[in-house]
mmCIF file with all atom_site columns, C-alpha atoms in Angstrom:
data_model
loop_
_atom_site.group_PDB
_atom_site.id
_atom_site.type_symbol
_atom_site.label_atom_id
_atom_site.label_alt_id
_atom_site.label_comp_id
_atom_site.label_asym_id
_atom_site.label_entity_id
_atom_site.label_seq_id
_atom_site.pdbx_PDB_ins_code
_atom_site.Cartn_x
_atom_site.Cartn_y
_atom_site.Cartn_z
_atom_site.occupancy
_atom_site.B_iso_or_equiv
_atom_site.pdbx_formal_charge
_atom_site.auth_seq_id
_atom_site.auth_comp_id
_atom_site.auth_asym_id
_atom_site.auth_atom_id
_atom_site.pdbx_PDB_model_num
ATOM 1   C CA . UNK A 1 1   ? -34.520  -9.643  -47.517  1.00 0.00 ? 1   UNK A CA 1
ATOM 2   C CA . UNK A 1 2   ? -35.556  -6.061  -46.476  1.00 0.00 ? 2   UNK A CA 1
ATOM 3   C CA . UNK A 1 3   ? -32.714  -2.882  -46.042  1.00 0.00 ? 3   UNK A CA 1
ATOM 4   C CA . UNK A 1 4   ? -33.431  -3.130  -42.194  1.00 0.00 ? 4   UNK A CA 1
ATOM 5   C CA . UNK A 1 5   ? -32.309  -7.142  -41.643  1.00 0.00 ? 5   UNK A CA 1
ATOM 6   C CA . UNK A 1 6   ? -29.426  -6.458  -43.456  1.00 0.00 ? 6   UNK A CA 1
ATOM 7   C CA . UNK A 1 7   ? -28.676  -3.287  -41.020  1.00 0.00 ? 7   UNK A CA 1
ATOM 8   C CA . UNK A 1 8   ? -28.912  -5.353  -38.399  1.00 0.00 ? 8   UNK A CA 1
ATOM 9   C CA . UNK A 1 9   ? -27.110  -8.142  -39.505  1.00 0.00 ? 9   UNK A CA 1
ATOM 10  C CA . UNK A 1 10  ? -23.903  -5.630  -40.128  1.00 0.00 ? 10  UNK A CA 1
ATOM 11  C CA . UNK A 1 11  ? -24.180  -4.325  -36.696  1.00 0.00 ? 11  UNK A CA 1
ATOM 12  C CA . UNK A 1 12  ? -24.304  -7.889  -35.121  1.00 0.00 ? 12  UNK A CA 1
ATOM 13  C CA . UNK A 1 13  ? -20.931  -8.603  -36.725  1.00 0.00 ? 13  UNK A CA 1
ATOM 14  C CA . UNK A 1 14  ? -19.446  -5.781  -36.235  1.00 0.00 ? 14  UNK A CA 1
ATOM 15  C CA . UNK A 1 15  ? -20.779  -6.144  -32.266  1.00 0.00 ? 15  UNK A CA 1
ATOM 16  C CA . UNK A 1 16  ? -18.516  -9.284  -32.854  1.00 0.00 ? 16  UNK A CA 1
ATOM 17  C CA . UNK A 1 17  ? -15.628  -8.725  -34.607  1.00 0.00 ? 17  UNK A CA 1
ATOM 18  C CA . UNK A 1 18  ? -14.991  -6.016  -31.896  1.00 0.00 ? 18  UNK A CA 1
ATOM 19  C CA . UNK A 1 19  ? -15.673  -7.992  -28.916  1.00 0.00 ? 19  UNK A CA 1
ATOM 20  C CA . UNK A 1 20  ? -13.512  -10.671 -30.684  1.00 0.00 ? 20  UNK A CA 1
ATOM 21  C CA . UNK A 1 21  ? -10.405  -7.891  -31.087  1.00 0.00 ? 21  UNK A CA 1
ATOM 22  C CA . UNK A 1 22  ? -10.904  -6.562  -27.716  1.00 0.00 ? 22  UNK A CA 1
ATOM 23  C CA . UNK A 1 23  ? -10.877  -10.358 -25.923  1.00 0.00 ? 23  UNK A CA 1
ATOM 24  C CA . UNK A 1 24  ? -7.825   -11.246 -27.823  1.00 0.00 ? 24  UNK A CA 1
ATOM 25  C CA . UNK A 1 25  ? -6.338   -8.035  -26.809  1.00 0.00 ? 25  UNK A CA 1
ATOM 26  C CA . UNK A 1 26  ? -6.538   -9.442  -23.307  1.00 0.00 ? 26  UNK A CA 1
ATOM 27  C CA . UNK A 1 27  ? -5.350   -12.998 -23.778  1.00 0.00 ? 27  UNK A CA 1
ATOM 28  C CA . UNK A 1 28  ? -2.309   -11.795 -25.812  1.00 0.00 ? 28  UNK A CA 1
ATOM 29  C CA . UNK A 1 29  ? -1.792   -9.752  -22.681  1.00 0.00 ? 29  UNK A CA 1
ATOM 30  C CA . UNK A 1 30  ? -1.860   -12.141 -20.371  1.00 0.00 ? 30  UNK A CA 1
ATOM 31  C CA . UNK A 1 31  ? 0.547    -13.924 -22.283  1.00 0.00 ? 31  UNK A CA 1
ATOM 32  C CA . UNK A 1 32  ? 2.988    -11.815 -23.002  1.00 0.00 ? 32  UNK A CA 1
ATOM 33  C CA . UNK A 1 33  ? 3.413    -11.239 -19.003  1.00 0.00 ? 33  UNK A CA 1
ATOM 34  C CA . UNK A 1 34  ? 3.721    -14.299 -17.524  1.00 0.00 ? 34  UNK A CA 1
ATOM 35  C CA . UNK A 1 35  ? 6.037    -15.362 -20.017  1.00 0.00 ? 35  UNK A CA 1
ATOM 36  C CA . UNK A 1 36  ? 8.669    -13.008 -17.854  1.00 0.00 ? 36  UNK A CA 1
ATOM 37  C CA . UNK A 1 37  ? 7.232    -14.560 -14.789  1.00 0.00 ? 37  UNK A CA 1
ATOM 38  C CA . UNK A 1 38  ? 7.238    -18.526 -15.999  1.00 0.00 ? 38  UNK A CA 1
ATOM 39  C CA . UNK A 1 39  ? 10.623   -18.777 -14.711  1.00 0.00 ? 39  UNK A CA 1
ATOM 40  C CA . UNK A 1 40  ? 10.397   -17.688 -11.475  1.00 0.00 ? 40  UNK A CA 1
ATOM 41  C CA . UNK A 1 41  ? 6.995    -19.790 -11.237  1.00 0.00 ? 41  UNK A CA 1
ATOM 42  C CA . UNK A 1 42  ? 8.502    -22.992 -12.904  1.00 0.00 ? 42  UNK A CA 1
ATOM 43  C CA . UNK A 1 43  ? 11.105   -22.675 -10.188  1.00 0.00 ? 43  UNK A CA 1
ATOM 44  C CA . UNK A 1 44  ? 9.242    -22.526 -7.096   1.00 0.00 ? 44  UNK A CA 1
ATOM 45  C CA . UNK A 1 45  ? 7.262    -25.480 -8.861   1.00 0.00 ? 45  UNK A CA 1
ATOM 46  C CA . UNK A 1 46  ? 10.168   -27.715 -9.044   1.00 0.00 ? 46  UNK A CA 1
ATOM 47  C CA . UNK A 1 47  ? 11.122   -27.474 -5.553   1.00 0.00 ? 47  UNK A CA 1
ATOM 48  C CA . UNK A 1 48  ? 7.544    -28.164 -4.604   1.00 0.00 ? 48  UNK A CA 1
ATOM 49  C CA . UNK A 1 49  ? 7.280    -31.398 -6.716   1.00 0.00 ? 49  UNK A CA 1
ATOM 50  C CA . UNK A 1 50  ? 10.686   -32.510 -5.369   1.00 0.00 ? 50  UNK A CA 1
ATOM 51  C CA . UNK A 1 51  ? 9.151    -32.204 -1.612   1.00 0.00 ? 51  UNK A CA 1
ATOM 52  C CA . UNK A 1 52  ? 6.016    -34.098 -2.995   1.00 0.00 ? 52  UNK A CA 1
ATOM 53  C CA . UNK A 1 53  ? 7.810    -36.629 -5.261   1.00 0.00 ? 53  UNK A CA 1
ATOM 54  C CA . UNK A 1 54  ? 8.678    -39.331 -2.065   1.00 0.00 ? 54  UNK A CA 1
ATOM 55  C CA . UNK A 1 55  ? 5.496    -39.436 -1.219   1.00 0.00 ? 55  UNK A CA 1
ATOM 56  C CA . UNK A 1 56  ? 3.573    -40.007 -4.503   1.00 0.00 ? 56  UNK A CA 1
ATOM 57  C CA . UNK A 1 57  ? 3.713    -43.716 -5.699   1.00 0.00 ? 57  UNK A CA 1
ATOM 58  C CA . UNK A 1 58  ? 5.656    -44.683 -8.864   1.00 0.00 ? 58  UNK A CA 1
ATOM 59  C CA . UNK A 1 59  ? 3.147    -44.562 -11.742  1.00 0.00 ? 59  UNK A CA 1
ATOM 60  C CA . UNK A 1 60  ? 1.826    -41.127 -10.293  1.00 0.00 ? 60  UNK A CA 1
ATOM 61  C CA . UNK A 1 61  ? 5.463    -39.820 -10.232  1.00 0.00 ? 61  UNK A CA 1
ATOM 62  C CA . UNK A 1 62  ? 5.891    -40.554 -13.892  1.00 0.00 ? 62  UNK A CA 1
ATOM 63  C CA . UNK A 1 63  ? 2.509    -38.406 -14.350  1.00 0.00 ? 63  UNK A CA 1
ATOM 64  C CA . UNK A 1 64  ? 4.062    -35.756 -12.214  1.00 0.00 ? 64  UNK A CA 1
ATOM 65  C CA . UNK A 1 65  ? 7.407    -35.648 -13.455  1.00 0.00 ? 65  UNK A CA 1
ATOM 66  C CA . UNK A 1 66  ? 5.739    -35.212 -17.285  1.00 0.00 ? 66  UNK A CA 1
ATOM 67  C CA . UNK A 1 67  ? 3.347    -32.318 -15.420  1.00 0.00 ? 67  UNK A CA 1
ATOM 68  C CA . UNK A 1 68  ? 6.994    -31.027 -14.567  1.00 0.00 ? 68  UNK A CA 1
ATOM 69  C CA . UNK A 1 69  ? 8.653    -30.913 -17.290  1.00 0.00 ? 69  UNK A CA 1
ATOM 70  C CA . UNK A 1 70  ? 6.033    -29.564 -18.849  1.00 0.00 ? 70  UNK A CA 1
ATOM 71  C CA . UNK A 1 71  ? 5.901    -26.662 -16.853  1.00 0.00 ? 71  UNK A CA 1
ATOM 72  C CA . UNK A 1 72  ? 9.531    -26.353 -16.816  1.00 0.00 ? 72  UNK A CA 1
ATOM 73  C CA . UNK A 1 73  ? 9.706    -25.959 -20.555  1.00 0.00 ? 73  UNK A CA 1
ATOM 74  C CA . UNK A 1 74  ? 6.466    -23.931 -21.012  1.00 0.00 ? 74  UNK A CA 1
ATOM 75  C CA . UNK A 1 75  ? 5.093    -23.845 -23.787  1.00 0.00 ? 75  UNK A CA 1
ATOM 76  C CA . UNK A 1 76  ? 4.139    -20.113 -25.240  1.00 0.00 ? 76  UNK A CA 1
ATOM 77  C CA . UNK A 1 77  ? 0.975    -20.484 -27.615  1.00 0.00 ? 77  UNK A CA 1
ATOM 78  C CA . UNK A 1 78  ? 1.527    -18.623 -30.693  1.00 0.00 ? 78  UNK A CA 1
ATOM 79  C CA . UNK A 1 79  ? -1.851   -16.314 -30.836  1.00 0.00 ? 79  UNK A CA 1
ATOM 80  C CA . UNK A 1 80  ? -1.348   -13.406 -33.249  1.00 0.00 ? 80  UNK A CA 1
ATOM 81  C CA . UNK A 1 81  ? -3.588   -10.707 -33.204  1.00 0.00 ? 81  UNK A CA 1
ATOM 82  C CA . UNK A 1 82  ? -4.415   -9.299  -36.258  1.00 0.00 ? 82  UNK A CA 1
ATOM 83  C CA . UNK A 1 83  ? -3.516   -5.453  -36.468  1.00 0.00 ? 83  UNK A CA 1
ATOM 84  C CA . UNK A 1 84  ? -6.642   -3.289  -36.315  1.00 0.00 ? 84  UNK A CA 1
ATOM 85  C CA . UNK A 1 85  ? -7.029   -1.458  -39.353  1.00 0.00 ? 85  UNK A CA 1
ATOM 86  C CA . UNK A 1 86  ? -10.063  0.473   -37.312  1.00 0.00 ? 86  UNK A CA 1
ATOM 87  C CA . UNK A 1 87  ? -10.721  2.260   -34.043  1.00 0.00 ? 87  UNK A CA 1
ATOM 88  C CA . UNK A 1 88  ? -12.677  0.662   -31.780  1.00 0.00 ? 88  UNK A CA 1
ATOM 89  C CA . UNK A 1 89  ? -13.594  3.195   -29.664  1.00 0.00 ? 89  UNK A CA 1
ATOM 90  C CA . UNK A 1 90  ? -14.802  4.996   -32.765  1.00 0.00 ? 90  UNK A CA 1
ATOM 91  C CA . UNK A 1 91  ? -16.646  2.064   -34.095  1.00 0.00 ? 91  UNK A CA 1
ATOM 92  C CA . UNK A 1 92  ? -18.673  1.965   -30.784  1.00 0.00 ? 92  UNK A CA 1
ATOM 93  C CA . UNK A 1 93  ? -19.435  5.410   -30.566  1.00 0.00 ? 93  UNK A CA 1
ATOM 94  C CA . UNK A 1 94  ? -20.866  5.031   -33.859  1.00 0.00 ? 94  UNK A CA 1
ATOM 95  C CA . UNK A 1 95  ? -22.920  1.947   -33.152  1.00 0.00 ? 95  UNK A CA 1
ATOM 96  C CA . UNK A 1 96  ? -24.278  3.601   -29.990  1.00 0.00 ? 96  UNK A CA 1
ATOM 97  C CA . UNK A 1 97  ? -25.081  6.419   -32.462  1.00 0.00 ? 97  UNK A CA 1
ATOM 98  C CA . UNK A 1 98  ? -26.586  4.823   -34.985  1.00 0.00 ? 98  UNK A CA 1
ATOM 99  C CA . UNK A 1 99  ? -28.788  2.543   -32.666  1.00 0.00 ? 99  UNK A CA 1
ATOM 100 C CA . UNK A 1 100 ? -30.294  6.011   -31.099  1.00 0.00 ? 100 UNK A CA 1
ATOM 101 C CA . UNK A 1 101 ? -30.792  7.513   -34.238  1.00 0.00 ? 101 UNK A CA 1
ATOM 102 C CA . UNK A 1 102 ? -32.891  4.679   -35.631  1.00 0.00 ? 102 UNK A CA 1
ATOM 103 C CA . UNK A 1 103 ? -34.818  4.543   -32.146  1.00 0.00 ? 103 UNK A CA 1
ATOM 104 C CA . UNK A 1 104 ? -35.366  8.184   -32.209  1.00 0.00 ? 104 UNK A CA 1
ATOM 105 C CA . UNK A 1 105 ? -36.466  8.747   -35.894  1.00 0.00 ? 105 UNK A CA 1
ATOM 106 C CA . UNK A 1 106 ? -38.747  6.446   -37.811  1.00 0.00 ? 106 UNK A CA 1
ATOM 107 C CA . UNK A 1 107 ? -39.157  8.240   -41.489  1.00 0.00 ? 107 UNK A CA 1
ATOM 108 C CA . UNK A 1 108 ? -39.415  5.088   -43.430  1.00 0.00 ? 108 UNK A CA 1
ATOM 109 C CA . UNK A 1 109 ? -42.236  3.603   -40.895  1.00 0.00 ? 109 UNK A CA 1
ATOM 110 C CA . UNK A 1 110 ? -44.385  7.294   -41.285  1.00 0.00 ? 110 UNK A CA 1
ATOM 111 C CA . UNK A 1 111 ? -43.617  6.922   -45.469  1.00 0.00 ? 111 UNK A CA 1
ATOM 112 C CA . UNK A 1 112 ? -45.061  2.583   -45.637  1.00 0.00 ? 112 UNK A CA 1
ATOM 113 C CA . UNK A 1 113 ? -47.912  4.421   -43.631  1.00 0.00 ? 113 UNK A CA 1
ATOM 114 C CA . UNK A 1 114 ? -48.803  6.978   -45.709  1.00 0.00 ? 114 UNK A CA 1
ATOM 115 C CA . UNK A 1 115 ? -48.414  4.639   -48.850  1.00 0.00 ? 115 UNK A CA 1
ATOM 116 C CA . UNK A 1 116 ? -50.881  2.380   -47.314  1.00 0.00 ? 116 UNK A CA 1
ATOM 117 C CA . UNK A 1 117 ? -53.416  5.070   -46.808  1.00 0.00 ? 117 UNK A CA 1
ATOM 118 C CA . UNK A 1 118 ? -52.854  6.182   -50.618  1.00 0.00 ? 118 UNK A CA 1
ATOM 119 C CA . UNK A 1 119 ? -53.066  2.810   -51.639  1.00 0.00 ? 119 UNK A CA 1
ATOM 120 C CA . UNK A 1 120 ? -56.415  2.274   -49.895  1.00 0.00 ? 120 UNK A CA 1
ATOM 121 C CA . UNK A 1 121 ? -57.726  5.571   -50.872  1.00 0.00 ? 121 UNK A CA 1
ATOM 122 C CA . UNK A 1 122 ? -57.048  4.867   -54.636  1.00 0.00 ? 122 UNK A CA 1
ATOM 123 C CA . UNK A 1 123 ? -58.536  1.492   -54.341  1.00 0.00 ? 123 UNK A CA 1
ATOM 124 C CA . UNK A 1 124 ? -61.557  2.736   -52.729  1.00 0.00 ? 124 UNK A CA 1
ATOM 125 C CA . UNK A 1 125 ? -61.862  5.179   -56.047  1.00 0.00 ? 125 UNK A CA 1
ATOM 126 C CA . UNK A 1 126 ? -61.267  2.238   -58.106  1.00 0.00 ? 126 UNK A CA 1
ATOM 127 C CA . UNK A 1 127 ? -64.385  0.388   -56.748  1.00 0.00 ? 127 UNK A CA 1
ATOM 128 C CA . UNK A 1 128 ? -66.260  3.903   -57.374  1.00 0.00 ? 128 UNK A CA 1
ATOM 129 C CA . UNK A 1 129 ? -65.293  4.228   -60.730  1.00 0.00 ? 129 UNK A CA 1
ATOM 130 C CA . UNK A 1 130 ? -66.092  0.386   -61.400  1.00 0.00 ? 130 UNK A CA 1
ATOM 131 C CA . UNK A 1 131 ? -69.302  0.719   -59.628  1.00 0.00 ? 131 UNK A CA 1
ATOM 132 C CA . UNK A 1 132 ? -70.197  3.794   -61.981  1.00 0.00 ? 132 UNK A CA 1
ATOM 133 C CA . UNK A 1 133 ? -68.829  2.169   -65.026  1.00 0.00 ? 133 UNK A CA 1
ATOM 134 C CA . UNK A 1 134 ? -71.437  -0.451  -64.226  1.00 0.00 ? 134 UNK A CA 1
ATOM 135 C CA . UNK A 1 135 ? -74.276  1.814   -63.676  1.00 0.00 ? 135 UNK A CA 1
ATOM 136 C CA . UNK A 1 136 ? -73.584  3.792   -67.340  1.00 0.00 ? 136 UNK A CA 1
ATOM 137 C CA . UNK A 1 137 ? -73.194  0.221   -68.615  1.00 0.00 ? 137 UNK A CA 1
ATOM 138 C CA . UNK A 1 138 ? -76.817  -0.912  -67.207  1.00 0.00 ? 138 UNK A CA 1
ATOM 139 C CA . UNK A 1 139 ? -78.377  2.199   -68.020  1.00 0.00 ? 139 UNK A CA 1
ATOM 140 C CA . UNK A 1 140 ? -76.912  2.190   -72.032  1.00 0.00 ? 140 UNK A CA 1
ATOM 141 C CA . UNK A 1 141 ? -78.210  -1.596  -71.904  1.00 0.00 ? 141 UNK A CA 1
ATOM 142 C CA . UNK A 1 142 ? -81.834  -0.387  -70.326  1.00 0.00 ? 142 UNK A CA 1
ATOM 143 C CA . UNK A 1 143 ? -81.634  2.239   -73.458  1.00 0.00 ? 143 UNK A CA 1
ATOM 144 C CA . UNK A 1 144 ? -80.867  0.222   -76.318  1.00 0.00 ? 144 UNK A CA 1
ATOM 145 C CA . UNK A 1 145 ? -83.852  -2.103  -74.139  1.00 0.00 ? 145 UNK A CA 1
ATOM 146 C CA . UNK A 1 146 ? -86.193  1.192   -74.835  1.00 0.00 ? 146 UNK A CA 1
ATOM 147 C CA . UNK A 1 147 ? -85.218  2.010   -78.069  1.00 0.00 ? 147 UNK A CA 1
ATOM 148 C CA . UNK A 1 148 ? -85.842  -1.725  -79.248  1.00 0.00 ? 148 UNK A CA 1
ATOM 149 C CA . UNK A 1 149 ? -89.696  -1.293  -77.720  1.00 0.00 ? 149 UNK A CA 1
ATOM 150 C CA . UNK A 1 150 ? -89.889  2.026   -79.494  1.00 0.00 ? 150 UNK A CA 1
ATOM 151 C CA . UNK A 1 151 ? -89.370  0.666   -82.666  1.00 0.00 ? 151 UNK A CA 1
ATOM 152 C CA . UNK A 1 152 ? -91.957  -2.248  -82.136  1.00 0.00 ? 152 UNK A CA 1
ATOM 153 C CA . UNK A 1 153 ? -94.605  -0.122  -80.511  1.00 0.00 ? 153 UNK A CA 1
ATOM 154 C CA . UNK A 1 154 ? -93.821  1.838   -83.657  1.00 0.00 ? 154 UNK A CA 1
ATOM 155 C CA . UNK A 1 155 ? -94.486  -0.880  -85.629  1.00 0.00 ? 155 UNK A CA 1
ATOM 156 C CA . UNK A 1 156 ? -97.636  -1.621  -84.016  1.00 0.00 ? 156 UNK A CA 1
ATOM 157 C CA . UNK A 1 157 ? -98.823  1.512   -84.852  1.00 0.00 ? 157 UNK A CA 1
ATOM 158 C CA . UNK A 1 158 ? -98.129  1.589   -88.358  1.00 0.00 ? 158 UNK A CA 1
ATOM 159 C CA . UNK A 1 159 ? -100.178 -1.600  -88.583  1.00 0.00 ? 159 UNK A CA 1
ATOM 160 C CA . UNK A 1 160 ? -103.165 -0.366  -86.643  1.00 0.00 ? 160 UNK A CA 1
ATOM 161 C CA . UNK A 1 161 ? -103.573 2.512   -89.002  1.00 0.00 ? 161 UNK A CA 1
ATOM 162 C CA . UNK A 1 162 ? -102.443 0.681   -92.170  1.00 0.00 ? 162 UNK A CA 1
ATOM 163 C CA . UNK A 1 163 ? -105.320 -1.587  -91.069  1.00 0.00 ? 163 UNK A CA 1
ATOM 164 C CA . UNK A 1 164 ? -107.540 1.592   -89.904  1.00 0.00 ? 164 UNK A CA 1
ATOM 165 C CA . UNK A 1 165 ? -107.000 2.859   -93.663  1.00 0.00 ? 165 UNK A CA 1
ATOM 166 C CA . UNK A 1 166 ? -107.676 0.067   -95.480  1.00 0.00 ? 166 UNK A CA 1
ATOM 167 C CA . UNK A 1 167 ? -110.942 -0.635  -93.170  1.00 0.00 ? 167 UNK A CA 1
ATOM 168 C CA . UNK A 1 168 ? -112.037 3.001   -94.133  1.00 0.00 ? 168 UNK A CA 1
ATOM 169 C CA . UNK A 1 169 ? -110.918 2.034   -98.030  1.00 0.00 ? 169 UNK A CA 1
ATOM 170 C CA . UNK A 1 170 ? -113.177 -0.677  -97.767  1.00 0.00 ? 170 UNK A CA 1
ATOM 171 C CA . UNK A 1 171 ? -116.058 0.219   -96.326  1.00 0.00 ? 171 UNK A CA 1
ATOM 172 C CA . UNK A 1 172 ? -116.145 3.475   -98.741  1.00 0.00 ? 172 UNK A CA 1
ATOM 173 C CA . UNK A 1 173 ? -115.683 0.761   -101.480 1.00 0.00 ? 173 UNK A CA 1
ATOM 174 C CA . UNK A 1 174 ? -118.483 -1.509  -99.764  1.00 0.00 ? 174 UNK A CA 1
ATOM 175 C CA . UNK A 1 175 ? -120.596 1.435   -99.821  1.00 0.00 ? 175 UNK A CA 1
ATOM 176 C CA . UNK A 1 176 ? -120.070 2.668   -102.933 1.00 0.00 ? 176 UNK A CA 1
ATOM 177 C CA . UNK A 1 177 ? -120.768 -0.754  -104.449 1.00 0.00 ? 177 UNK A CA 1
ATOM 178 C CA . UNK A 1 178 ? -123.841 -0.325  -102.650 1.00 0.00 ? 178 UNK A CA 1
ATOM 179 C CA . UNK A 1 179 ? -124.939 2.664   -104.247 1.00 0.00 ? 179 UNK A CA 1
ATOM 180 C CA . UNK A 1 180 ? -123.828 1.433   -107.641 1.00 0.00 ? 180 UNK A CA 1
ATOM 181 C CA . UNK A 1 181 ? -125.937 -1.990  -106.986 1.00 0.00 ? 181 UNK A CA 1
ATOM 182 C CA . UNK A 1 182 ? -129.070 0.399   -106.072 1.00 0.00 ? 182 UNK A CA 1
ATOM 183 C CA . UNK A 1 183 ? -129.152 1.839   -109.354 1.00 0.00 ? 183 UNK A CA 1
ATOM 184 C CA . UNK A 1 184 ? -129.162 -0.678  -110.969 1.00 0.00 ? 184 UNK A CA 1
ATOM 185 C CA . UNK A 1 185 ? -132.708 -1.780  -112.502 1.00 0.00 ? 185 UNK A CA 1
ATOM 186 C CA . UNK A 1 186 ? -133.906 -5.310  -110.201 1.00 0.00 ? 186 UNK A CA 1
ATOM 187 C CA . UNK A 1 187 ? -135.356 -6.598  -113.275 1.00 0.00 ? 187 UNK A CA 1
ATOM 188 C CA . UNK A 1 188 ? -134.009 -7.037  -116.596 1.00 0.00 ? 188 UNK A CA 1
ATOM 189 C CA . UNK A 1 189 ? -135.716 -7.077  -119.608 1.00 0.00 ? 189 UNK A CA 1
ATOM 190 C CA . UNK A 1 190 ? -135.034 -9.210  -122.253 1.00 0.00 ? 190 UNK A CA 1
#
């Protein structure tokens, strides 16, 4: 999970927990004041249901007269409000800041973009320098390929003229077998 999800996970609870202190704020409020008001109210509800209770059937009077006493004895709901170890106002103020600041300014987005570029610039060198590592590879292979044929054209050569001298050798031995032959008498006397 990235730094920015996490950012904006924190603000979305803190949204919360705010609009969760302020709305208890207000029921606790509402409480608290017509608790001093309940009697007068519960009062002006009895006399009602007593000018309504002739008229309403007996199993609906038993409903009503448990609404009654219900409202007669009210009930106060015990909803504490936990003490705010913050400001809220503050806390707002700083949200609102916060969310115009990262709006406003976007240094990490500019840095990922220039890292991007580097990293295709460097990997556009790579592919240069494996390209020419390729080409001095080839061309050391197409050497050692040259040098080889040297050496056997080399080779070749020394043959032809070991083969040229000993043709010469021979034919100056031929010949001078020849001459030695010639002087020799034809006939032989015995």
């Amino acid at each position: 999970m990235n730094h920015q999800t996490k950012v904006a996970e924190l603000r979305s609870a803190l949204k919360t927990s705010i609009q969760h202190h302020k709305i208890s704020k207000k029921v606790s409020s509402k409480i608290k004041s017509p608790a001093k008001k309940s009697k007068e109210a519960n009062d002006s509800e009895a006399v009602l249901t007593e000018e309504v209770e002739p008229s309403v059937s007996p199993s609906k009077l038993t409903c009503r007269d448990v609404g009654t006493q219900m409202d007669n004895n009210p009930i106060e709901p015990n909803l504490t409000t936990v003490p705010e170890p913050f400001d809220i106002e503050a806390l707002e103020q700083l949200l609102q800041d916060t969310t115009v600041q990262a709006l406003d300014s976007k240094p990490l987005d500019d840095l990922q973009s220039c890292l991007s570029s580097l990293r295709a610039q460097i990997s556009g060198l790579q592919d240069q320098i494996d390209a020419h590592s390729a080409t001095i590879q080839n061309s050391g292979e197409s050497w050692r390929d040259v040098e080889a044929q040297v050496v056997e054209l080399q080779q070749v050569v020394q043959t032809v003229t070991n083969t040229t001298s000993c043709s010469t050798l021979t034919t100056a031995v031929a010949a001078q077998s020849e001459s030695s032959q010639s002087n020799v008498p034809d006939t032989v006397d015995i």
